[in-house]
Short mmCIF file of C-alpha atoms in Angstrom, two decimals:
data_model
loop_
_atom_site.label_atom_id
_atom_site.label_comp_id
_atom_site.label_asym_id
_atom_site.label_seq_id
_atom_site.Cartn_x
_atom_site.Cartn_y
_atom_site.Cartn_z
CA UNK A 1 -62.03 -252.06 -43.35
CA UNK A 2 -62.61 -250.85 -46.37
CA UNK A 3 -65.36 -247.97 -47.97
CA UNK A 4 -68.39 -249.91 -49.66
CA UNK A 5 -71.66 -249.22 -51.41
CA UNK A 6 -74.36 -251.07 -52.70
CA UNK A 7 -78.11 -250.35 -53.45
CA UNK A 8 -80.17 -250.77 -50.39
CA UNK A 9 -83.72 -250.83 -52.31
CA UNK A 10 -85.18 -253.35 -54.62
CA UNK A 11 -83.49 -252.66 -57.95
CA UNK A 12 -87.10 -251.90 -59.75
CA UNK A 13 -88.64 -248.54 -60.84
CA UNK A 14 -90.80 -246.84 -57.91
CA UNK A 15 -90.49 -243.56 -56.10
CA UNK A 16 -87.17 -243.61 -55.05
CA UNK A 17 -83.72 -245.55 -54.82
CA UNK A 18 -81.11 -245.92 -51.78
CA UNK A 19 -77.32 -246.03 -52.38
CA UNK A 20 -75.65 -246.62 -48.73
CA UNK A 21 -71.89 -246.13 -48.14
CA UNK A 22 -70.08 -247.24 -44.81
CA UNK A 23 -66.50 -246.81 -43.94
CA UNK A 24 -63.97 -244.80 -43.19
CA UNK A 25 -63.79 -242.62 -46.23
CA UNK A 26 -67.80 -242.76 -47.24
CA UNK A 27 -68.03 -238.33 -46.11
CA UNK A 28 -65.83 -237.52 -48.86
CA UNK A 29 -66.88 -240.49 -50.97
CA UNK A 30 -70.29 -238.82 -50.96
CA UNK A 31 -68.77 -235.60 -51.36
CA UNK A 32 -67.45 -236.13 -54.59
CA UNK A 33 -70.96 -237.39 -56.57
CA UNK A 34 -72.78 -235.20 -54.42
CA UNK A 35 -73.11 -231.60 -54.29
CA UNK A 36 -75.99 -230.21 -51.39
CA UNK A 37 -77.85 -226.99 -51.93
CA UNK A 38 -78.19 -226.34 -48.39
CA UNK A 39 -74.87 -226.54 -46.99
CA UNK A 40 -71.47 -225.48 -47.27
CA UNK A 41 -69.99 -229.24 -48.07
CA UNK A 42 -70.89 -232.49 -47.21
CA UNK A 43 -68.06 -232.81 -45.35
CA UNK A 44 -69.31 -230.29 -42.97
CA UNK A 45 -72.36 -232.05 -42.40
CA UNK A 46 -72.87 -233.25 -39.01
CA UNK A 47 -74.39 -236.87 -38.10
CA UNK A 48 -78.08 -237.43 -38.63
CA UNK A 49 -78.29 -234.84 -40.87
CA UNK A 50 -80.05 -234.44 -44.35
CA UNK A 51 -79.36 -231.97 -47.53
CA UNK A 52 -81.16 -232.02 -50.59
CA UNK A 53 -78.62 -231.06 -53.42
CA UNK A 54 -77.33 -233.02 -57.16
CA UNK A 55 -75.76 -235.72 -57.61
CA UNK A 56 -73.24 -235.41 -60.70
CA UNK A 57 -71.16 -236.92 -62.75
CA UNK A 58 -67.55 -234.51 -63.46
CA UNK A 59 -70.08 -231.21 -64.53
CA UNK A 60 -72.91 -233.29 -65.49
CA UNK A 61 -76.10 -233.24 -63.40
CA UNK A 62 -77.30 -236.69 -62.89
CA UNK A 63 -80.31 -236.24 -60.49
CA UNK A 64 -81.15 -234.87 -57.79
CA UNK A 65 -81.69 -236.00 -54.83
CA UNK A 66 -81.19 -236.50 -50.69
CA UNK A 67 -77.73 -237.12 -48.93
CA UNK A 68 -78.37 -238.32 -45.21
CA UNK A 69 -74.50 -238.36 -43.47
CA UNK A 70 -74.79 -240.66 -40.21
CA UNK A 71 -70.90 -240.14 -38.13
CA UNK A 72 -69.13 -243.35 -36.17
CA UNK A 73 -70.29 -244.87 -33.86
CA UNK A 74 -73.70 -243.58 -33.96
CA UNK A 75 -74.84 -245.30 -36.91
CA UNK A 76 -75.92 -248.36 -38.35
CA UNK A 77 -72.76 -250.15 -38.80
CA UNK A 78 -70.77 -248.21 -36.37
CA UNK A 79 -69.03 -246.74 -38.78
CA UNK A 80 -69.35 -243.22 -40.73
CA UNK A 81 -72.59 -243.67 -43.01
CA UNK A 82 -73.67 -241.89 -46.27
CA UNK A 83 -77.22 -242.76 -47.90
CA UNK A 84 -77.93 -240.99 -51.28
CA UNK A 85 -81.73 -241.09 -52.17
CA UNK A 86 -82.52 -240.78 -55.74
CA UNK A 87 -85.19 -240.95 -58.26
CA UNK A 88 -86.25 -244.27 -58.56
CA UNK A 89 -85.44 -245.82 -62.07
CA UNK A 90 -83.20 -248.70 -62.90
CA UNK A 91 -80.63 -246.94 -64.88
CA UNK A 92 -80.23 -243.26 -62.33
CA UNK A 93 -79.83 -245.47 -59.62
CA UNK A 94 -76.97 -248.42 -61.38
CA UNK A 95 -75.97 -244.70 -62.47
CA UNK A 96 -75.30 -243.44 -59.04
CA UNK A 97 -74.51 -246.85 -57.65
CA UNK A 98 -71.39 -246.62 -60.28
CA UNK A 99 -70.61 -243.34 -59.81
CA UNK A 100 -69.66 -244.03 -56.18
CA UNK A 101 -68.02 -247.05 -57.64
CA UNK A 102 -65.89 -244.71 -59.30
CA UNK A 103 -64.88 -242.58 -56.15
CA UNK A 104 -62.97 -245.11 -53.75
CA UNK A 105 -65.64 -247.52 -53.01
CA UNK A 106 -65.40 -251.23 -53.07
CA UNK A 107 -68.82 -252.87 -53.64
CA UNK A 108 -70.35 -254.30 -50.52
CA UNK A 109 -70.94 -258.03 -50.44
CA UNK A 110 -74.50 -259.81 -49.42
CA UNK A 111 -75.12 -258.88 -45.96
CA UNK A 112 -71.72 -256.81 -45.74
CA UNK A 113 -73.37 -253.22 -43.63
CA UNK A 114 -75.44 -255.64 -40.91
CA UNK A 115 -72.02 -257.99 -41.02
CA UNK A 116 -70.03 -254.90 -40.17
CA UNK A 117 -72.46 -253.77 -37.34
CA UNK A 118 -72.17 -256.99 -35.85
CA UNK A 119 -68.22 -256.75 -35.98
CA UNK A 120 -68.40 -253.65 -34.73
CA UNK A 121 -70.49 -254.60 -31.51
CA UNK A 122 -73.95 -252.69 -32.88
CA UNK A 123 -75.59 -255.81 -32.67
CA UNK A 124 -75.29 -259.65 -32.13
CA UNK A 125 -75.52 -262.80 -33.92
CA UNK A 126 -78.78 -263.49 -33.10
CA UNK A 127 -79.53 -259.80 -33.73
CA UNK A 128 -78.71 -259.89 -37.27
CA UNK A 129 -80.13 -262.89 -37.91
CA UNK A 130 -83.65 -261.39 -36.66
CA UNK A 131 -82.92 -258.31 -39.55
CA UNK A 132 -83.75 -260.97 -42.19
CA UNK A 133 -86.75 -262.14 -40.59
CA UNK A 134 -88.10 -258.72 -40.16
CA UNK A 135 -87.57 -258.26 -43.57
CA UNK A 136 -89.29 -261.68 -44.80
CA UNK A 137 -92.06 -261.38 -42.22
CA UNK A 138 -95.33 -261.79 -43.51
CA UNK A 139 -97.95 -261.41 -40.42
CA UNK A 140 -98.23 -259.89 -37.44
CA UNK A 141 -96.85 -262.79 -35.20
CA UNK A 142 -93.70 -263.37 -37.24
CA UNK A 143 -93.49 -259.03 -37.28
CA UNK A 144 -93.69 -259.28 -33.22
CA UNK A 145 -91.18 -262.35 -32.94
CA UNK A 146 -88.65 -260.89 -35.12
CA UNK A 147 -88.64 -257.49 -33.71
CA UNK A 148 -88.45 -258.73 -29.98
CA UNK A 149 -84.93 -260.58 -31.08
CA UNK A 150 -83.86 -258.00 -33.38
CA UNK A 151 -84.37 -255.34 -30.13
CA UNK A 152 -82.29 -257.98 -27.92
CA UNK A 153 -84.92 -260.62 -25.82
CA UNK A 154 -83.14 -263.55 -27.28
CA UNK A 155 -79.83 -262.35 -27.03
CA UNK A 156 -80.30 -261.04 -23.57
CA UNK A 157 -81.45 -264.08 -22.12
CA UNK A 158 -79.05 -266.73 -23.66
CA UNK A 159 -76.34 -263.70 -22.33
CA UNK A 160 -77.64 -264.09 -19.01
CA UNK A 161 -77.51 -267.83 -18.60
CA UNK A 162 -74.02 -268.09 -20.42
CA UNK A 163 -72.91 -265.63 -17.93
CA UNK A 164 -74.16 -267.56 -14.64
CA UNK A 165 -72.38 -270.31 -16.05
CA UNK A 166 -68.95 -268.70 -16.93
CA UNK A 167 -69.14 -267.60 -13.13
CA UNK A 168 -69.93 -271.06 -12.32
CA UNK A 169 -67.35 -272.49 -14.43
CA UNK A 170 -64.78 -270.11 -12.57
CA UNK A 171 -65.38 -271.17 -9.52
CA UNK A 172 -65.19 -275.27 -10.49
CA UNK A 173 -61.82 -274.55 -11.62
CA UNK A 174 -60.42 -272.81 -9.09
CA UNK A 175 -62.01 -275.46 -6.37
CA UNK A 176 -60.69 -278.80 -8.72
CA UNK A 177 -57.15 -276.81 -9.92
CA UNK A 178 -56.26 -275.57 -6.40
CA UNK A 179 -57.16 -277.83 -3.93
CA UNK A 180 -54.35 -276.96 -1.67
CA UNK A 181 -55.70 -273.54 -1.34
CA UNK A 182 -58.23 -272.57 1.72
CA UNK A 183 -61.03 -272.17 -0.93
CA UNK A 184 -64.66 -272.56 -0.32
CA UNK A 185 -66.14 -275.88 -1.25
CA UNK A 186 -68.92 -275.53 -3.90
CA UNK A 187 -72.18 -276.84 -2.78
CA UNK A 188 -73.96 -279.63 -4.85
CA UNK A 189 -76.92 -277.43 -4.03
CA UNK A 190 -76.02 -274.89 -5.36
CA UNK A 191 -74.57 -276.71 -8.49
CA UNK A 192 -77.81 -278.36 -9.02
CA UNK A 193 -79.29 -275.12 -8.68
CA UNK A 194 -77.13 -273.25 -11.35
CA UNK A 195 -77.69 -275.77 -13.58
CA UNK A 196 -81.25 -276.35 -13.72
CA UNK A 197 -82.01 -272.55 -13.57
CA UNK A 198 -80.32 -272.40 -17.22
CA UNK A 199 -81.93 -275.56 -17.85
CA UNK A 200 -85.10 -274.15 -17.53
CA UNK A 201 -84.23 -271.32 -19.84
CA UNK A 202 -83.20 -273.61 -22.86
CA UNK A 203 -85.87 -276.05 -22.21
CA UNK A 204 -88.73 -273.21 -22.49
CA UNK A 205 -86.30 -271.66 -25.97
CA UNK A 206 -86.70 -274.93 -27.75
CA UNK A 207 -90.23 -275.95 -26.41
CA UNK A 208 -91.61 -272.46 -28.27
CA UNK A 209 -89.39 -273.48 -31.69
CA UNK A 210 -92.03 -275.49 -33.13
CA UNK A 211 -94.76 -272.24 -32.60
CA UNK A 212 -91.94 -270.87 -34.52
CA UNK A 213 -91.47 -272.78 -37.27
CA UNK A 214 -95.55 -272.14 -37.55
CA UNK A 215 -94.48 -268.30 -37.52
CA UNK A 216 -92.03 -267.94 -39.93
CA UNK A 217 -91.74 -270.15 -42.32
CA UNK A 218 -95.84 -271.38 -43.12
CA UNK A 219 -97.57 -274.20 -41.89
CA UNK A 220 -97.49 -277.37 -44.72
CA UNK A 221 -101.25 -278.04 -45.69
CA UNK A 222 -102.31 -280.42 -47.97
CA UNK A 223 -106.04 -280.09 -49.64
CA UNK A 224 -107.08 -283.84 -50.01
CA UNK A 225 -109.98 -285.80 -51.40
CA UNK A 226 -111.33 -287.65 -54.23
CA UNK A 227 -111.94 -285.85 -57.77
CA UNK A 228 -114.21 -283.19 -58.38
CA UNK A 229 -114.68 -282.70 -54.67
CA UNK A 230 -113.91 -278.93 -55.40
CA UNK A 231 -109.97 -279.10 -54.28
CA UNK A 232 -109.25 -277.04 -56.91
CA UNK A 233 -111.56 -274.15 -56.40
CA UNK A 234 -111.36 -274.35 -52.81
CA UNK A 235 -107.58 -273.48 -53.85
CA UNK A 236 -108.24 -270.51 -56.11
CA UNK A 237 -110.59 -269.39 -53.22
CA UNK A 238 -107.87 -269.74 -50.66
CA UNK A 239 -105.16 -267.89 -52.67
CA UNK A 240 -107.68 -265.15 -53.73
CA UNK A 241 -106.66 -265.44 -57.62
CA UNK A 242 -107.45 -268.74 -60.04
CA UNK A 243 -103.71 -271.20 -59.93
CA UNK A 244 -105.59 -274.74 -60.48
CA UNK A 245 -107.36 -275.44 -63.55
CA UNK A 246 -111.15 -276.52 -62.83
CA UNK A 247 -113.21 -278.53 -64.78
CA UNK A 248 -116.04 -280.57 -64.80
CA UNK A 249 -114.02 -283.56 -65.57
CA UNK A 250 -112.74 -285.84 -62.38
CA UNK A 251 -109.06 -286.17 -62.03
CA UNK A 252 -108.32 -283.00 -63.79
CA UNK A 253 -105.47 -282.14 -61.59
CA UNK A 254 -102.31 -285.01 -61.89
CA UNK A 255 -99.44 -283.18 -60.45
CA UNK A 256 -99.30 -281.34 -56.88
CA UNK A 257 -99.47 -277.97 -57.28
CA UNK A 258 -98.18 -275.84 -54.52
CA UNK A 259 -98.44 -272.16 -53.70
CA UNK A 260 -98.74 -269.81 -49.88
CA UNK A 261 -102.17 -268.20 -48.99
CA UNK A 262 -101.98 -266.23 -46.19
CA UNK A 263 -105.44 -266.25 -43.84
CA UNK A 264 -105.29 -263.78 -40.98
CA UNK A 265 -101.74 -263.49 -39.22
CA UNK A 266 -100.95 -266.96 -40.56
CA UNK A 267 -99.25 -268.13 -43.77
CA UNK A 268 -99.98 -271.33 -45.54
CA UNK A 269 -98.02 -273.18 -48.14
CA UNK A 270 -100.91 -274.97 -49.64
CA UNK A 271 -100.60 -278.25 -52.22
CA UNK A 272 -103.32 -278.96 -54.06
CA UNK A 273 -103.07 -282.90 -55.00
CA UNK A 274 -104.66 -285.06 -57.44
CA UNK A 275 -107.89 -286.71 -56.38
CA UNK A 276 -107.32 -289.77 -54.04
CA UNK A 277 -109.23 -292.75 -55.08
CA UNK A 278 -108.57 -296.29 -57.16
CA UNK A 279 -107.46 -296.09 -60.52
CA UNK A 280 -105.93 -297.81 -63.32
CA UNK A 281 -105.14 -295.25 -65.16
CA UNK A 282 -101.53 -295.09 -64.95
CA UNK A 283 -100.87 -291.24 -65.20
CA UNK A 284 -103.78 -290.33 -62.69
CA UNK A 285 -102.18 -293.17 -60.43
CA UNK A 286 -98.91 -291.51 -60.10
CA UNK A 287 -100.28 -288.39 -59.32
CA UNK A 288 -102.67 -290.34 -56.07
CA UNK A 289 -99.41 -291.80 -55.49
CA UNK A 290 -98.13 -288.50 -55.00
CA UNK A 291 -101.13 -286.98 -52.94
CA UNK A 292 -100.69 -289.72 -50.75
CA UNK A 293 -96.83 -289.12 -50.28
CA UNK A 294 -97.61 -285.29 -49.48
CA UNK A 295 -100.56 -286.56 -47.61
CA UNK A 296 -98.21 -288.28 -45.19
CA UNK A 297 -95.64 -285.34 -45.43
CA UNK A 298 -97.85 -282.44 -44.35
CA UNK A 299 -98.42 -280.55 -41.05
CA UNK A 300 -102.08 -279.96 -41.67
CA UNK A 301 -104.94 -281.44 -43.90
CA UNK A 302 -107.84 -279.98 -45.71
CA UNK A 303 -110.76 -283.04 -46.27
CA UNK A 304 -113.14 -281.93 -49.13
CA UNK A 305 -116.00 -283.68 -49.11
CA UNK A 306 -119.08 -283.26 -52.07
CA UNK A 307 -122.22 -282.88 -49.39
CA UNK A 308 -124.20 -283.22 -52.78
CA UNK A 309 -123.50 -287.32 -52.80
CA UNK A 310 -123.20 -289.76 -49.94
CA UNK A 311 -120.35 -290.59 -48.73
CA UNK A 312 -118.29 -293.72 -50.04
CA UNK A 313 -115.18 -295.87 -49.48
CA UNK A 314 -112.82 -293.34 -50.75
CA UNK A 315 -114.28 -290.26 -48.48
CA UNK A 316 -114.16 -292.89 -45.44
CA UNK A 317 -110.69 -294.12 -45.89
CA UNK A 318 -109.06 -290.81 -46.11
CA UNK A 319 -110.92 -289.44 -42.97
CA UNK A 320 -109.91 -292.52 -41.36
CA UNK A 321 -106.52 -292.25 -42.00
CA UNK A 322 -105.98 -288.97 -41.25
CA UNK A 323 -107.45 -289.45 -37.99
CA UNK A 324 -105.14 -292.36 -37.39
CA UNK A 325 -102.03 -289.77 -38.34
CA UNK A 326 -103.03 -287.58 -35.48
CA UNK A 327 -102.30 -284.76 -37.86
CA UNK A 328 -104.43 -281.31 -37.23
CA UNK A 329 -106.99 -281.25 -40.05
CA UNK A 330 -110.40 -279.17 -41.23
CA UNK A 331 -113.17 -280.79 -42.36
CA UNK A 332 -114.40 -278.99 -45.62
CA UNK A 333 -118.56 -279.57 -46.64
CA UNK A 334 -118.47 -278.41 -50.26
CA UNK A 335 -120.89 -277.22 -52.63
CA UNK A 336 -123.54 -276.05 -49.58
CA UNK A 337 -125.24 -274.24 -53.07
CA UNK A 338 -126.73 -277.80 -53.81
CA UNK A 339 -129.21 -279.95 -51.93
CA UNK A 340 -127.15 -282.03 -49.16
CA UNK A 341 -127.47 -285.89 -49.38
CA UNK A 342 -125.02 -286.28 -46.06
CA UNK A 343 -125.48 -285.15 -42.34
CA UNK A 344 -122.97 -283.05 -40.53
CA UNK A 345 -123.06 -285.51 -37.69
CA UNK A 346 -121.27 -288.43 -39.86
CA UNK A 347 -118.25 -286.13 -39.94
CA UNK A 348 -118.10 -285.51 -36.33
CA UNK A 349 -116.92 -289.04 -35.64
CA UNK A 350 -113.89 -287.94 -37.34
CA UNK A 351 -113.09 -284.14 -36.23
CA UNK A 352 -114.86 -281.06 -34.78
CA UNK A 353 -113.41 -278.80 -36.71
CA UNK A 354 -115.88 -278.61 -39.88
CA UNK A 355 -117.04 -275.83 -42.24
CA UNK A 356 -119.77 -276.43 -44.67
CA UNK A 357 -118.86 -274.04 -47.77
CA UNK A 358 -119.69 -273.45 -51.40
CA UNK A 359 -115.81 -272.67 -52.48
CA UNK A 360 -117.27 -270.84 -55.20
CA UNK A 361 -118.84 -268.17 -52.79
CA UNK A 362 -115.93 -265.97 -52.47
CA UNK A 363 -117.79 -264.87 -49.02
CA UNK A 364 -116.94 -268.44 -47.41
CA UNK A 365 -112.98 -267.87 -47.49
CA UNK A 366 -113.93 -265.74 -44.18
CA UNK A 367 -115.47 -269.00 -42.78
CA UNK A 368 -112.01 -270.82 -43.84
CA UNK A 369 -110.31 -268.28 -41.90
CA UNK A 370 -111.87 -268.48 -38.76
CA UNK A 371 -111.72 -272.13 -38.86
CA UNK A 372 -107.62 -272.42 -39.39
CA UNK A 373 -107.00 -269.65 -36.98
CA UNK A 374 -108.47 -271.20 -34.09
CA UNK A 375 -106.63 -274.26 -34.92
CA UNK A 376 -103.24 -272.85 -35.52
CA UNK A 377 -103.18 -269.84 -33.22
CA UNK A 378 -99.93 -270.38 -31.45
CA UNK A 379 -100.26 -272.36 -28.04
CA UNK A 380 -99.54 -269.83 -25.48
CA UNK A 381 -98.33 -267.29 -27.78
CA UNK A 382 -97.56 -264.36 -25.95
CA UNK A 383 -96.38 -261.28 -27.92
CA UNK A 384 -93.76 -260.51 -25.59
CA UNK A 385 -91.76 -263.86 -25.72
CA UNK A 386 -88.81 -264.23 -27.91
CA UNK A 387 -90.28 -267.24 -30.72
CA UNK A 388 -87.62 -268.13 -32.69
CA UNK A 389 -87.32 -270.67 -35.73
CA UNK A 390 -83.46 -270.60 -36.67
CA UNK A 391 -82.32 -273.94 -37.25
CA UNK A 392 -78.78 -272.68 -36.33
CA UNK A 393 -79.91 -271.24 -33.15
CA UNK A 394 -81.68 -274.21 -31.81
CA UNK A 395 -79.06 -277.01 -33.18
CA UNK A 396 -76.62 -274.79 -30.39
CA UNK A 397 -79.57 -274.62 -28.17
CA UNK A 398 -80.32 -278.43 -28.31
CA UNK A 399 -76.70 -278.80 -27.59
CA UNK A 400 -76.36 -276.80 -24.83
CA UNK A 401 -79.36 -278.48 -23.38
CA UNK A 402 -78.38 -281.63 -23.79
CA UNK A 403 -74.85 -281.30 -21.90
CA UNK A 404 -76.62 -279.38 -18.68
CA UNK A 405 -79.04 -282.58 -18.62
CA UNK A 406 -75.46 -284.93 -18.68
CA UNK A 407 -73.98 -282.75 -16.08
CA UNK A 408 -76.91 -282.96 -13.47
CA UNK A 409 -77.17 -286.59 -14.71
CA UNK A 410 -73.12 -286.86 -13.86
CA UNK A 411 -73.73 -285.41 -10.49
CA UNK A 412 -76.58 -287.67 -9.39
CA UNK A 413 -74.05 -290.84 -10.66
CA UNK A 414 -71.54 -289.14 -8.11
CA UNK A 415 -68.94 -288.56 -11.27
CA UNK A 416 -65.80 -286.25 -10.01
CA UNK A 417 -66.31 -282.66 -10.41
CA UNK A 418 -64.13 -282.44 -13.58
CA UNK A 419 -66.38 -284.66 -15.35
CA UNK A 420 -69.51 -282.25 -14.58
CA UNK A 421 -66.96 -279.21 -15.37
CA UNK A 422 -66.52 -280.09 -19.23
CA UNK A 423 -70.08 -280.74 -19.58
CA UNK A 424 -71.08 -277.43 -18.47
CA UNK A 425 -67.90 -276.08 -20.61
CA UNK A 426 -69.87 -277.67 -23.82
CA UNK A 427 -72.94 -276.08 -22.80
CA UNK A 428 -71.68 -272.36 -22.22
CA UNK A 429 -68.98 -273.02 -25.60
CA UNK A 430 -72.84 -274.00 -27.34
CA UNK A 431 -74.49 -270.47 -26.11
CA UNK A 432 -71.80 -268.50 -26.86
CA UNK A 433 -72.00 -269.89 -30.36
CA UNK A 434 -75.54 -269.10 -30.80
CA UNK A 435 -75.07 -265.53 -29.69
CA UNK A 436 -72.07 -265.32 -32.30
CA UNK A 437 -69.33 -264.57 -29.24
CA UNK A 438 -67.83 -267.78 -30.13
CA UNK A 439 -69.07 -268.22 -33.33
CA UNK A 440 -66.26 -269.47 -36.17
CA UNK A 441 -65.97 -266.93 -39.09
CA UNK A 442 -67.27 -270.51 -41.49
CA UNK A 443 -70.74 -270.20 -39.13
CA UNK A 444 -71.01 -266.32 -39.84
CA UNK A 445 -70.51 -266.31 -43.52
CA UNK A 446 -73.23 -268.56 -43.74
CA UNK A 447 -75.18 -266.68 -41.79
CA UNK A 448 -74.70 -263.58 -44.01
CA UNK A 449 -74.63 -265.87 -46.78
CA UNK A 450 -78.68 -265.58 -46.80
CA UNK A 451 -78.83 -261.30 -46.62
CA UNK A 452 -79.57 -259.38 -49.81
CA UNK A 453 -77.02 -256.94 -50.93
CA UNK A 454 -77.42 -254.08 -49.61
CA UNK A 455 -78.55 -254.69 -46.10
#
């Protein structure tokens, strides 16, 4: 393969700047922008080794700067490695970045140095996949999840089930394409066995991918009720800055505005809707219509209610429908600064998970917080299990699973062994997809398709 390069940090100004190199010729690439004080040459430097030296242009200093030298196979990609840290402006490090340009690199494509590791057998599929979700974590469970799969745990146990049934797959054939030989039957038992043991390990995979999809990507929440219910500002207080406008005057906010708060370890992607009640105003009715669209949409609801007026028609019909959704909700009890004109207990027909706020105490968010995260922390989350929310992952998964359930069902219909051969044949085919041993190069493009340049 060819020698690239690319810029490995966020192309902004800050303390420093990253221009990788990988392939075969990236030592004397390096060598001939970079010039170390401490050595004799960079080709002389050994792997994991830094020198602090210039870069330079011909005879013209550029910077100066830090040339780490990583040798094949002991290094990212798995092949020889040269990172050149720089000062951190835009123009030293496009600067640098063409310099290398200049000396017999190609540059590297989106994804191209965690594309090559994975070619080179430094990590799998599944692997690199996890090196984006490190890198767009944003809490501790999504850190946790990421990192176990990026270290292996996903990997390791779709490897081990693919595996068993490879073996078992070996021994089917040789039973059904040599009958004439003196081989050893192979027991339904057994076959049953086999079967449901992997079974087991896809059904628990795609049982967690919903905690998952909570993980990673943000859990949908609308904030509902009628105007001037304090939506808005319960919105600004959530998100810590002011995004809605608020005003005195009901059905200020017409169009759904949506932005991601992030309370504790968990991430929200909040929509802030126009106030739900009967209108005949023809703008303000297209934004209800709206509300109510999202309203249906959403994973989880936020119910303002003013406690400073009784409640009325509107306030019952939307707790009554969201009951009747089923959909996990909080009960918000606004503007707790005024006298109350409702009791608590009215609301506990309807869900027993209530706060009673003033969303313009910026000390409340804390009661917010505690409320969602003992309704959203993950059921049974345990920090060592592989989580995973790849849509790619659990179509294969899904797949798999579904063709071990046909096989078993096959066997208890008493279809020929052949029949419950190609079914487990689909299944393994599915797993060795997902861990990118069987993947098609269409499948891994897209996959890298979604990485920065650089990484």
């Amino acid at each position: 393969m060819s020698t690239v390069c690319a810029i490995s940090t966020p192309l902004a100004e800050g303390g420093i700047s990253v221009i990788r190199i990988s392939g075969e010729n990236a030592v004397s690439c390096a060598a001939e922008v970079f010039k170390p004080f401490t050595c004799e040459s960079v080709e002389k430097m050994q792997g994991y080794t830094c020198a602090y030296g210039q870069i330079h242009d011909g005879d013209k200093t550029v910077d100066d700067g830090v040339l780490t030298v990583f040798r094949a196979p002991h290094s990212y990609t798995g092949e020889d490695v040269c990172e050149i840290s720089c000062h951190g402006g835009i123009y030293v490090t496009k600067k640098v970045l063409r310099l290398c340009l200049e000396n017999g690199c190609e540059p590297a494509q989106a994804g191209e140095f965690t594309k090559r590791a994975m070619l080179n057998g430094k990590l799998s599929l599944t692997q690199a996949e996890a090196v984006m979700d490190t890198i767009a974590a944003q809490g501790e469970y999504a850190l946790a999840s990421a990192n176990l799969t990026r270290q292996g745990s996903l990997f390791g146990q779709i490897h081990e089930v693919t595996g068993d049934l490879v073996k078992l797959l070996g021994e089917l054939a040789a039973w059904v394409d040599y009958p004439e030989e003196d081989l050893p039957a192979v027991e339904e038992t057994a076959l049953r066995e086999s079967i449901g043991k992997a079974l087991s390990v896809t059904g628990k995979l795609i049982a967690d991918h919903d905690n998952g999809m909570l993980i990673k990507q943000g859990i949908d929440t609308v904030i509902a009720g009628k105007p001037n219910v304090g939506k808005s500002t319960l919105m600004n207080l959530l998100l810590g800055y002011d995004r809605s406008i608020v005003t005195e005057i009901a059905g200020t906010t017409r169009d759904v505005i949506e932005e991601s708060a992030k309370l504790g370890e968990l991430v929200f992607r909040l929509s802030d809707t126009a106030g739900i009640r009967d209108t005949e105003d023809k703008v303000e009715k297209i934004g209800v219509e709206m509300a109510e669209k999202r309203l249906d949409e959403c994973m989880f609801v936020i119910e303002v209610f003013d406690t400073s007026v009784k409640p009325d028609d509107d306030d019952i019909a939307l707790l009554e429908k969201v009951k009747a959704s089923g959909k996990r909700s909080l009960i918000v009890l606004n503007k707790s600064d005024l006298e109350s004109a409702v009791d608590e207990g009215f609301f506990r027909d309807y869900s027993e998970n209530i706060v009673c706020i003033s969303a313009k105490n910026l000390d409340d968010r804390s009661q917010i917080q505690a409320a969602v995260e003992k309704i959203f922390t993950p059921e049974n989350y345990d920090a060592n299990s592989t989580i995973f929310a790849n849509e790619r992952q659990k179509c294969c998964l899904d797949k798999a699973h579904a063709n071990l359930k046909a096989a078993l069902e096959a066997l208890d219909m008493g279809e020929t062994l052949d029949a419950v051969t190609v079914m487990i044949d689909f299944a393994a085919d599915s797993l060795l997809e997902l861990t990118g041993e069987k993947a098609t190069e269409a499948v891994v493009a897209e996959v890298f398709s979604k990485f920065c340049v650089g990484k």
